CSV table of C-alpha atoms in Angstrom, one decimal:
chain,number,residue,atom,x,y,z
A,285,MET,CA,-1.5,-1.3,84.0
A,286,SER,CA,-3.1,0.7,81.2
A,287,PRO,CA,-0.8,1.8,78.4
A,288,ALA,CA,0.4,5.3,78.5
A,289,LYS,CA,-1.4,7.7,76.1
A,290,PRO,CA,0.8,9.1,73.4
A,291,GLU,CA,2.2,12.5,74.3
A,292,THR,CA,0.6,15.3,72.3
A,293,ARG,CA,3.1,17.8,71.1
A,294,LYS,CA,2.2,21.3,70.2
A,295,GLY,CA,2.5,21.9,66.5
A,296,CYS,CA,2.6,18.2,65.6
A,297,VAL,CA,-0.4,17.0,63.6
A,298,ARG,CA,-1.5,13.4,63.5
A,299,ALA,CA,-2.2,12.3,59.9
A,300,PRO,CA,-5.4,10.2,59.4
A,301,HIS,CA,-5.0,6.5,58.8
A,302,PHE,CA,-1.4,6.5,60.3
A,303,ASP,CA,-0.2,5.5,63.7
A,304,ILE,CA,2.3,7.9,65.2
A,305,LEU,CA,4.7,6.9,67.9
A,306,TRP,CA,6.7,9.6,69.7
A,307,LEU,CA,10.1,8.5,71.0
A,308,PRO,CA,11.8,10.4,73.8
A,309,ARG,CA,15.0,12.3,72.8
A,310,ALA,CA,17.0,10.2,75.2
A,311,ALA,CA,16.1,7.1,73.2
A,312,ILE,CA,18.1,8.2,70.1
A,313,LYS,CA,21.4,9.8,69.4
A,314,SER,CA,20.5,13.3,68.4
A,315,VAL,CA,22.7,15.2,66.0
A,316,GLU,CA,24.5,18.1,67.5
A,317,GLY,CA,22.7,21.3,66.7
A,318,ASP,CA,19.6,19.4,65.6
A,319,PRO,CA,16.6,21.6,66.7
A,320,SER,CA,14.1,18.8,66.5
A,321,ASP,CA,11.9,18.3,69.6
A,322,CYS,CA,10.7,14.9,68.6
A,323,VAL,CA,11.3,11.9,66.4
A,324,VAL,CA,8.4,10.3,64.6
A,325,VAL,CA,8.0,6.6,63.7
A,326,VAL,CA,5.1,6.1,61.3
A,327,GLY,CA,3.1,2.9,60.7
A,328,VAL,CA,0.3,2.2,58.3
A,329,SER,CA,-3.0,1.5,59.9
A,330,ARG,CA,-4.7,0.5,56.6
A,331,PRO,CA,-2.4,-1.9,54.7
A,332,LYS,CA,-5.0,-2.5,51.9
A,333,MET,CA,-5.1,1.1,51.1
A,334,ALA,CA,-1.3,1.3,51.2
A,335,LEU,CA,-1.1,-1.7,48.9
A,336,THR,CA,-3.5,0.0,46.4
A,337,VAL,CA,-1.5,3.2,46.4
A,338,LEU,CA,1.7,1.3,45.9
A,339,THR,CA,0.2,-0.7,43.0
A,340,ILE,CA,-1.0,2.4,41.2
A,341,MET,CA,2.4,4.0,41.6
A,342,LEU,CA,4.2,0.9,40.2
A,343,LEU,CA,1.7,0.6,37.3
A,344,SER,CA,2.2,4.2,36.4
A,345,LEU,CA,5.9,3.7,36.3
A,346,PHE,CA,5.5,0.6,34.2
A,347,LEU,CA,3.2,2.3,31.7
A,348,THR,CA,5.5,5.3,31.5
A,349,PHE,CA,8.5,3.1,30.7
A,350,HIS,CA,6.6,1.4,27.9
A,351,LEU,CA,5.4,4.6,26.4
A,352,ILE,CA,9.0,5.9,26.3
A,353,TYR,CA,10.2,2.6,24.9
A,354,ASP,CA,7.4,2.5,22.2
A,355,SER,CA,8.2,6.0,21.1
A,356,ALA,CA,11.9,5.2,20.8
A,357,LEU,CA,11.0,2.1,18.8
A,358,TYR,CA,8.7,4.1,16.5
A,359,SER,CA,11.3,6.8,15.9
A,360,LEU,CA,13.9,4.2,14.9
A,361,HIS,CA,11.5,2.5,12.6
A,362,ALA,CA,10.4,5.8,11.0
A,363,LYS,CA,13.9,6.4,9.7
A,364,ASN,CA,13.8,3.2,7.6
A,365,VAL,CA,10.2,3.0,6.6
A,366,GLU,CA,8.5,5.8,4.6
A,367,HIS,CA,5.0,5.0,5.9
A,368,PRO,CA,5.4,3.7,9.5
A,369,ARG,CA,2.4,2.6,11.4
A,370,PRO,CA,1.5,5.0,14.3
A,371,PRO,CA,2.8,3.7,17.6
A,372,ILE,CA,0.5,2.0,20.1
A,373,LEU,CA,1.0,1.1,23.7
A,374,LEU,CA,3.5,-1.7,24.0
A,375,LEU,CA,2.5,-4.1,26.8
A,376,SER,CA,4.2,-7.2,25.4
A,377,ARG,CA,5.7,-8.4,22.1
A,378,ARG,CA,2.6,-10.5,21.5
A,379,LEU,CA,0.3,-7.4,21.8
A,380,TYR,CA,2.6,-5.4,19.6
A,381,PRO,CA,3.7,-7.5,16.7
A,382,SER,CA,6.7,-6.1,14.8
A,383,ALA,CA,6.8,-5.4,11.1
A,384,ALA,CA,6.9,-8.5,8.9
A,385,SER,CA,6.6,-9.5,5.3
A,386,ARG,CA,3.1,-10.5,4.5
A,387,LEU,CA,1.3,-12.0,1.5
A,388,PRO,CA,-0.5,-9.2,-0.5
A,389,GLN,CA,-4.1,-8.4,0.3
A,390,ALA,CA,-4.5,-6.6,-3.0
A,391,ILE,CA,-2.9,-7.1,-6.5
A,392,ILE,CA,-2.7,-4.8,-9.5
A,393,MET,CA,-3.2,-7.6,-12.1
A,394,GLY,CA,-2.8,-5.4,-15.3
A,395,VAL,CA,-3.1,-4.2,-18.0
A,396,ARG,CA,0.3,-3.6,-19.5
A,397,LYS,CA,0.9,0.0,-20.6
A,398,CYS,CA,-2.2,1.2,-18.9
A,399,GLY,CA,-0.4,2.9,-15.9
A,400,THR,CA,0.2,0.0,-13.5
A,401,ARG,CA,3.4,1.5,-12.2
A,402,ALA,CA,1.9,5.0,-11.9
A,403,LEU,CA,-1.1,3.5,-10.0
A,404,LEU,CA,1.1,1.6,-7.6
A,405,GLU,CA,3.3,4.7,-6.8
A,406,MET,CA,0.2,6.9,-6.3
A,407,LEU,CA,-1.4,4.4,-3.9
A,408,TYR,CA,1.9,4.3,-2.0
A,409,LEU,CA,1.1,7.9,-0.9
A,410,HIS,CA,-1.4,6.4,1.5
A,411,PRO,CA,0.2,5.6,4.9
A,412,MET,CA,-1.6,2.3,5.2
A,413,ILE,CA,-0.3,0.9,2.0
A,414,GLN,CA,3.1,-0.9,1.5
A,415,LYS,CA,4.2,-1.9,-2.0
A,416,ALA,CA,6.5,-4.5,-3.5
A,417,ALA,CA,9.6,-2.9,-5.0
A,418,GLY,CA,9.4,-4.5,-8.4
A,419,GLU,CA,7.3,-6.8,-10.5
A,420,VAL,CA,7.5,-10.2,-8.7
A,421,HIS,CA,6.0,-12.3,-11.5
A,422,PHE,CA,5.1,-15.1,-9.1
A,423,PHE,CA,1.8,-16.3,-10.5
A,424,ASP,CA,2.7,-16.0,-14.2
A,425,ARG,CA,6.1,-17.7,-14.2
A,426,ASP,CA,6.4,-21.3,-13.3
A,427,ASP,CA,10.0,-21.1,-12.2
A,428,ASN,CA,8.9,-18.5,-9.5
A,429,TYR,CA,5.5,-20.1,-8.7
A,430,TYR,CA,7.1,-23.5,-7.8
A,431,LYS,CA,9.3,-21.8,-5.3
A,432,GLY,CA,6.2,-21.6,-3.1
A,433,LEU,CA,4.3,-19.1,-1.1
A,434,GLU,CA,7.0,-18.6,1.4
A,435,TRP,CA,9.4,-17.4,-1.3
A,436,TYR,CA,6.6,-15.1,-2.6
A,437,ARG,CA,6.0,-13.7,0.9
A,438,MET,CA,9.6,-12.9,1.3
A,439,GLN,CA,9.5,-10.7,-1.8
A,440,MET,CA,6.9,-8.5,-0.1
A,441,PRO,CA,7.8,-5.4,1.9
A,442,ARG,CA,7.7,-5.4,5.7
A,443,SER,CA,4.4,-4.1,7.0
A,444,TYR,CA,2.4,-3.7,10.2
A,445,PRO,CA,-0.9,-5.4,10.9
A,446,GLY,CA,-3.6,-3.2,9.4
A,447,GLN,CA,-1.5,-2.1,6.5
A,448,ILE,CA,-2.3,-3.4,3.0
A,449,THR,CA,0.5,-4.9,1.0
A,450,ILE,CA,0.1,-4.5,-2.8
A,451,GLU,CA,2.2,-5.8,-5.7
A,452,LYS,CA,1.7,-5.4,-9.5
A,453,SER,CA,2.6,-7.6,-12.5
A,454,PRO,CA,0.8,-6.5,-15.7
A,455,SER,CA,1.3,-9.9,-17.3
A,456,TYR,CA,-1.0,-11.5,-14.7
A,457,PHE,CA,-4.0,-10.3,-16.7
A,458,VAL,CA,-3.2,-12.2,-19.9
A,459,THR,CA,-1.7,-15.4,-18.4
A,460,PRO,CA,-4.3,-18.2,-18.2
A,461,GLU,CA,-3.1,-19.9,-15.0
A,462,VAL,CA,-3.0,-16.8,-12.9
A,463,PRO,CA,-6.6,-16.4,-11.7
A,464,GLU,CA,-6.7,-19.9,-10.2
A,465,ARG,CA,-3.3,-19.5,-8.6
A,466,ILE,CA,-4.2,-16.3,-7.0
A,467,ARG,CA,-7.4,-17.7,-5.6
A,468,ALA,CA,-5.5,-20.6,-4.1
A,469,MET,CA,-3.4,-18.1,-2.2
A,470,ASN,CA,-6.2,-15.9,-1.0
A,471,ALA,CA,-9.8,-16.3,-2.2
A,472,SER,CA,-10.8,-12.8,-0.8
A,473,VAL,CA,-7.9,-10.9,-2.3
A,474,LYS,CA,-8.8,-7.5,-3.8
A,475,LEU,CA,-7.9,-7.1,-7.5
A,476,LEU,CA,-7.3,-3.9,-9.4
A,477,LEU,CA,-7.5,-3.8,-13.2
A,478,ILE,CA,-6.4,-0.6,-14.9
A,479,VAL,CA,-7.4,-0.2,-18.5
A,480,ARG,CA,-7.0,2.5,-21.2
A,481,GLU,CA,-8.6,3.2,-24.5
A,482,PRO,CA,-7.5,0.2,-26.6
A,483,VAL,CA,-5.8,2.0,-29.5
A,484,THR,CA,-3.9,4.3,-27.2
A,485,ARG,CA,-2.8,1.3,-25.2
A,486,ALA,CA,-1.6,-0.5,-28.3
A,487,ILE,CA,0.4,2.5,-29.6
A,488,SER,CA,2.0,2.8,-26.1
A,489,ASP,CA,2.9,-0.9,-26.2
A,490,TYR,CA,4.4,-0.5,-29.6
A,491,THR,CA,6.4,2.5,-28.4
A,492,GLN,CA,7.9,0.6,-25.5
A,493,LEU,CA,8.7,-2.5,-27.6
A,494,ARG,CA,10.5,-0.3,-30.2
A,495,ALA,CA,12.5,1.4,-27.4
A,496,ASN,CA,13.5,-1.9,-25.9
A,497,ALA,CA,14.6,-3.3,-29.2
A,498,ALA,CA,16.7,-0.3,-30.0
A,499,THR,CA,18.4,-0.5,-26.6
A,500,ALA,CA,19.1,-4.3,-27.0
A,501,SER,CA,20.3,-4.1,-30.6
A,502,PRO,CA,22.0,-0.8,-31.5
A,503,SER,CA,22.7,-2.3,-35.0
A,504,MET,CA,19.0,-2.0,-35.8
A,505,SER,CA,19.8,1.4,-37.2
A,506,THR,CA,20.9,-0.4,-40.4
A,507,SER,CA,17.6,-2.2,-40.4
A,508,PRO,CA,14.8,0.3,-39.8
A,509,THR,CA,12.0,-0.7,-37.5
A,510,LYS,CA,8.6,-1.1,-39.0
A,511,SER,CA,6.1,1.6,-38.2
A,512,PHE,CA,3.0,0.9,-36.1
A,513,GLU,CA,0.8,1.2,-39.2
A,514,GLN,CA,2.8,-1.5,-41.0
A,515,LEU,CA,2.5,-3.9,-38.0
A,516,ALA,CA,-1.1,-3.2,-37.2
A,517,LEU,CA,-2.5,-3.5,-40.7
A,518,PHE,CA,-1.7,-5.9,-43.5
A,519,SER,CA,-0.9,-4.5,-47.0
A,520,ASN,CA,-4.5,-5.1,-48.0
A,521,GLY,CA,-5.8,-2.9,-45.2
A,522,SER,CA,-7.1,-5.7,-42.9
A,523,ILE,CA,-6.4,-5.7,-39.2
A,524,ASN,CA,-3.4,-7.8,-38.1
A,525,GLU,CA,-5.2,-9.5,-35.1
A,526,ALA,CA,-2.2,-11.6,-34.3
A,527,TYR,CA,-0.1,-8.5,-33.5
A,528,ARG,CA,0.5,-8.8,-29.8
A,529,PRO,CA,-0.1,-5.1,-28.9
A,530,LEU,CA,-3.5,-5.2,-30.6
A,531,ALA,CA,-4.4,-8.6,-29.1
A,532,ILE,CA,-3.8,-7.5,-25.5
A,533,SER,CA,-6.3,-4.6,-26.0
A,534,LEU,CA,-9.1,-7.1,-26.6
A,535,TYR,CA,-9.8,-7.0,-22.8
A,536,HIS,CA,-12.9,-9.2,-22.9
A,537,ASN,CA,-10.8,-12.2,-24.2
A,538,TYR,CA,-9.0,-12.2,-20.8
A,539,MET,CA,-11.5,-10.8,-18.5
A,540,HIS,CA,-13.9,-13.7,-18.7
A,541,ARG,CA,-11.3,-16.0,-17.1
A,542,TRP,CA,-11.1,-13.8,-14.1
A,543,LEU,CA,-14.9,-13.6,-13.7
A,544,GLU,CA,-15.1,-17.4,-13.8
A,545,VAL,CA,-12.8,-17.5,-10.7
A,546,PHE,CA,-13.6,-14.3,-8.7
A,547,PRO,CA,-16.9,-12.5,-8.1
A,548,ARG,CA,-17.2,-9.1,-9.8
A,549,GLU,CA,-17.2,-7.2,-6.5
A,550,GLN,CA,-13.6,-8.3,-5.9
A,551,ILE,CA,-12.4,-6.6,-9.0
A,552,LEU,CA,-12.2,-2.9,-9.4
A,553,ILE,CA,-11.9,-1.4,-12.9
A,554,VAL,CA,-9.6,1.7,-12.9
A,555,ASN,CA,-9.8,4.1,-15.8
A,556,GLY,CA,-6.2,4.7,-16.8
A,557,ASP,CA,-7.1,7.6,-19.0
A,558,LEU,CA,-8.8,9.4,-16.1
A,559,LEU,CA,-5.9,8.5,-13.8
A,560,ILE,CA,-3.7,10.7,-16.1
A,561,GLU,CA,-6.2,13.6,-16.3
A,562,ASP,CA,-7.6,13.5,-12.8
A,563,PRO,CA,-5.7,11.0,-10.5
A,564,VAL,CA,-7.5,11.9,-7.3
A,565,SER,CA,-11.0,10.8,-8.4
A,566,GLN,CA,-9.7,7.3,-9.3
A,567,LEU,CA,-7.6,7.0,-6.2
A,568,GLN,CA,-10.5,7.9,-3.9
A,569,LYS,CA,-12.5,5.2,-5.6
A,570,ILE,CA,-9.7,2.7,-4.8
A,571,GLU,CA,-9.5,3.9,-1.2
A,572,ARG,CA,-13.2,3.1,-0.8
A,573,PHE,CA,-12.7,-0.3,-2.5
A,574,LEU,CA,-9.9,-1.2,-0.2
A,575,GLY,CA,-11.7,0.0,2.9
A,576,LEU,CA,-9.1,2.7,3.6
A,577,GLU,CA,-9.6,6.0,5.3
A,578,PRO,CA,-9.4,8.8,2.7
A,579,ARG,CA,-5.9,10.2,2.8
A,580,ILE,CA,-4.9,11.0,-0.8
A,581,SER,CA,-6.0,14.5,-2.1
A,582,THR,CA,-5.1,17.1,-4.7
A,583,GLU,CA,-2.3,18.3,-2.3
A,584,ASN,CA,-0.4,15.1,-3.2
A,585,PHE,CA,0.0,16.0,-6.9
A,586,TYR,CA,1.3,18.8,-9.0
A,587,PHE,CA,1.4,19.1,-12.8
A,588,ASN,CA,4.8,19.0,-14.4
A,589,GLU,CA,4.6,21.2,-17.5
A,590,THR,CA,7.9,19.8,-18.9
A,591,LYS,CA,6.8,16.2,-18.7
A,592,GLY,CA,3.2,16.9,-19.4
A,593,PHE,CA,1.7,14.8,-16.6
A,594,TYR,CA,1.1,14.8,-12.8
A,595,CYS,CA,3.9,14.1,-10.4
A,596,LEU,CA,3.7,13.0,-6.8
A,597,ARG,CA,4.1,15.0,-3.6
A,598,ASN,CA,4.2,13.9,0.1
A,599,GLU,CA,5.2,15.6,3.4
A,600,THR,CA,8.9,15.3,2.6
A,601,SER,CA,9.5,15.3,-1.1
A,602,ASP,CA,8.3,15.8,-4.7
A,603,ARG,CA,9.0,13.2,-7.4
A,604,CYS,CA,8.0,12.1,-10.9
A,605,LEU,CA,8.0,8.7,-12.4
A,606,ARG,CA,11.0,7.5,-14.4
A,607,GLU,CA,11.9,9.0,-17.8
A,608,THR,CA,10.7,5.8,-19.4
A,609,LYS,CA,7.2,6.5,-18.1
A,610,GLY,CA,5.2,8.8,-20.3
A,611,ARG,CA,7.3,8.3,-23.5
A,612,LYS,CA,6.1,10.4,-26.4
A,613,HIS,CA,4.1,8.3,-28.8
A,614,PRO,CA,5.0,8.3,-32.5
A,615,ARG,CA,2.6,10.1,-34.8
A,616,VAL,CA,0.1,7.5,-36.2
A,617,ASP,CA,-2.0,8.1,-39.3
A,618,ALA,CA,-5.4,9.3,-38.3
A,619,LEU,CA,-7.1,7.0,-40.8
A,620,VAL,CA,-5.4,4.0,-39.1
A,621,VAL,CA,-6.4,5.2,-35.7
A,622,SER,CA,-10.0,5.6,-36.9
A,623,ARG,CA,-10.0,2.1,-38.5
A,624,LEU,CA,-8.7,0.5,-35.3
A,625,ARG,CA,-11.3,2.2,-33.1
A,626,LYS,CA,-14.1,0.9,-35.3
A,627,TYR,CA,-12.5,-2.5,-35.0
A,628,TYR,CA,-12.4,-2.3,-31.2
A,629,GLY,CA,-16.0,-1.0,-31.0
A,630,GLU,CA,-17.7,-4.4,-30.8
A,631,HIS,CA,-15.0,-5.8,-28.6
A,632,ASN,CA,-15.3,-2.8,-26.2
A,633,GLN,CA,-19.0,-3.4,-25.9
A,634,ARG,CA,-18.4,-7.0,-24.9
A,635,PHE,CA,-16.0,-5.9,-22.2
A,636,TYR,CA,-18.5,-3.3,-20.9
A,637,GLU,CA,-21.1,-6.1,-20.6
A,638,LEU,CA,-18.7,-8.3,-18.7
A,639,VAL,CA,-17.8,-5.7,-16.1
A,640,GLY,CA,-21.1,-3.9,-16.1
A,641,GLU,CA,-19.6,-0.5,-16.8
A,642,ASP,CA,-19.4,1.6,-19.9
A,643,LEU,CA,-16.1,3.4,-20.2
A,644,GLY,CA,-17.1,5.5,-23.1
A,645,TRP,CA,-14.2,4.9,-25.4
A,646,PRO,CA,-14.5,6.5,-28.9
A,647,GLU,CA,-15.4,4.2,-31.8
A,648,GLU,CA,-14.0,6.2,-34.6
């Protein structure tokens, strides 16, 4: 006996790819007042297609959930980190590593009183840079260095992959063991050396040393501090080459050690005098050196008339460096300044030859 053909009901449309079975009203318990003329039982005639549709729906829900989760995670992190990494699709913890302390990929190695702190704070304006909070002094102090790289890493800020971690310790430049120690950590590390006109740097160094001595020993008021001129020159007028602030300004004496360990292209010379006058030009040069997308512009700075130098600005706040930065220098006899510049003339030329760059410092 051939199976009965399904009854065709007026107004009922059979959807493609689906089997429709009409059941007589007597076969079910109809609800009182229900106007339905028929009850439909639907079956899928193409299970592969149905499985595909179901898979797409589940995958869409899965991706939506992860996008919501990732956005929430980013929002929480943004409250604690000034420069969070933009969120990406979170498919697993392995594909989305969390922020972690990492060894620095770049180091500001000096020079003291040339603007290392200002440089670090300015670079921190870039969203792909994270900075150490203070001077770590890992490579120049044996008691820290022998604590090991894991201790050093834990002194670094938390960062995301792709961000560059930077620390600065000005005494790295003048400490003999440091170049080899840094290379042992990372032979491809990028090094930033910020320098200023040598006499200006020496006077700034003297100013800080005098301020520190006055703070540490208030009784010094009964024993007047020697002037810069008295410390820089002997009574017969010759240069006191042993005076530490003058010795540090002999950049070539220290630079040759670094070039024996690192290729020149791994060291960027930053002009500290230009960083004060036109910070953006120097920072853009550093962005290129570090392989970063240009993000720092003139909009990130404003000139503070009271302090006499540029302060920093980002999307949320304006800020200047501490009061100890940009101290007013004492007035130094012009003849002493001229004599010192002549003294540094030959030494500057030796530094220019080492780095392959003429910084144009005055020689009188």
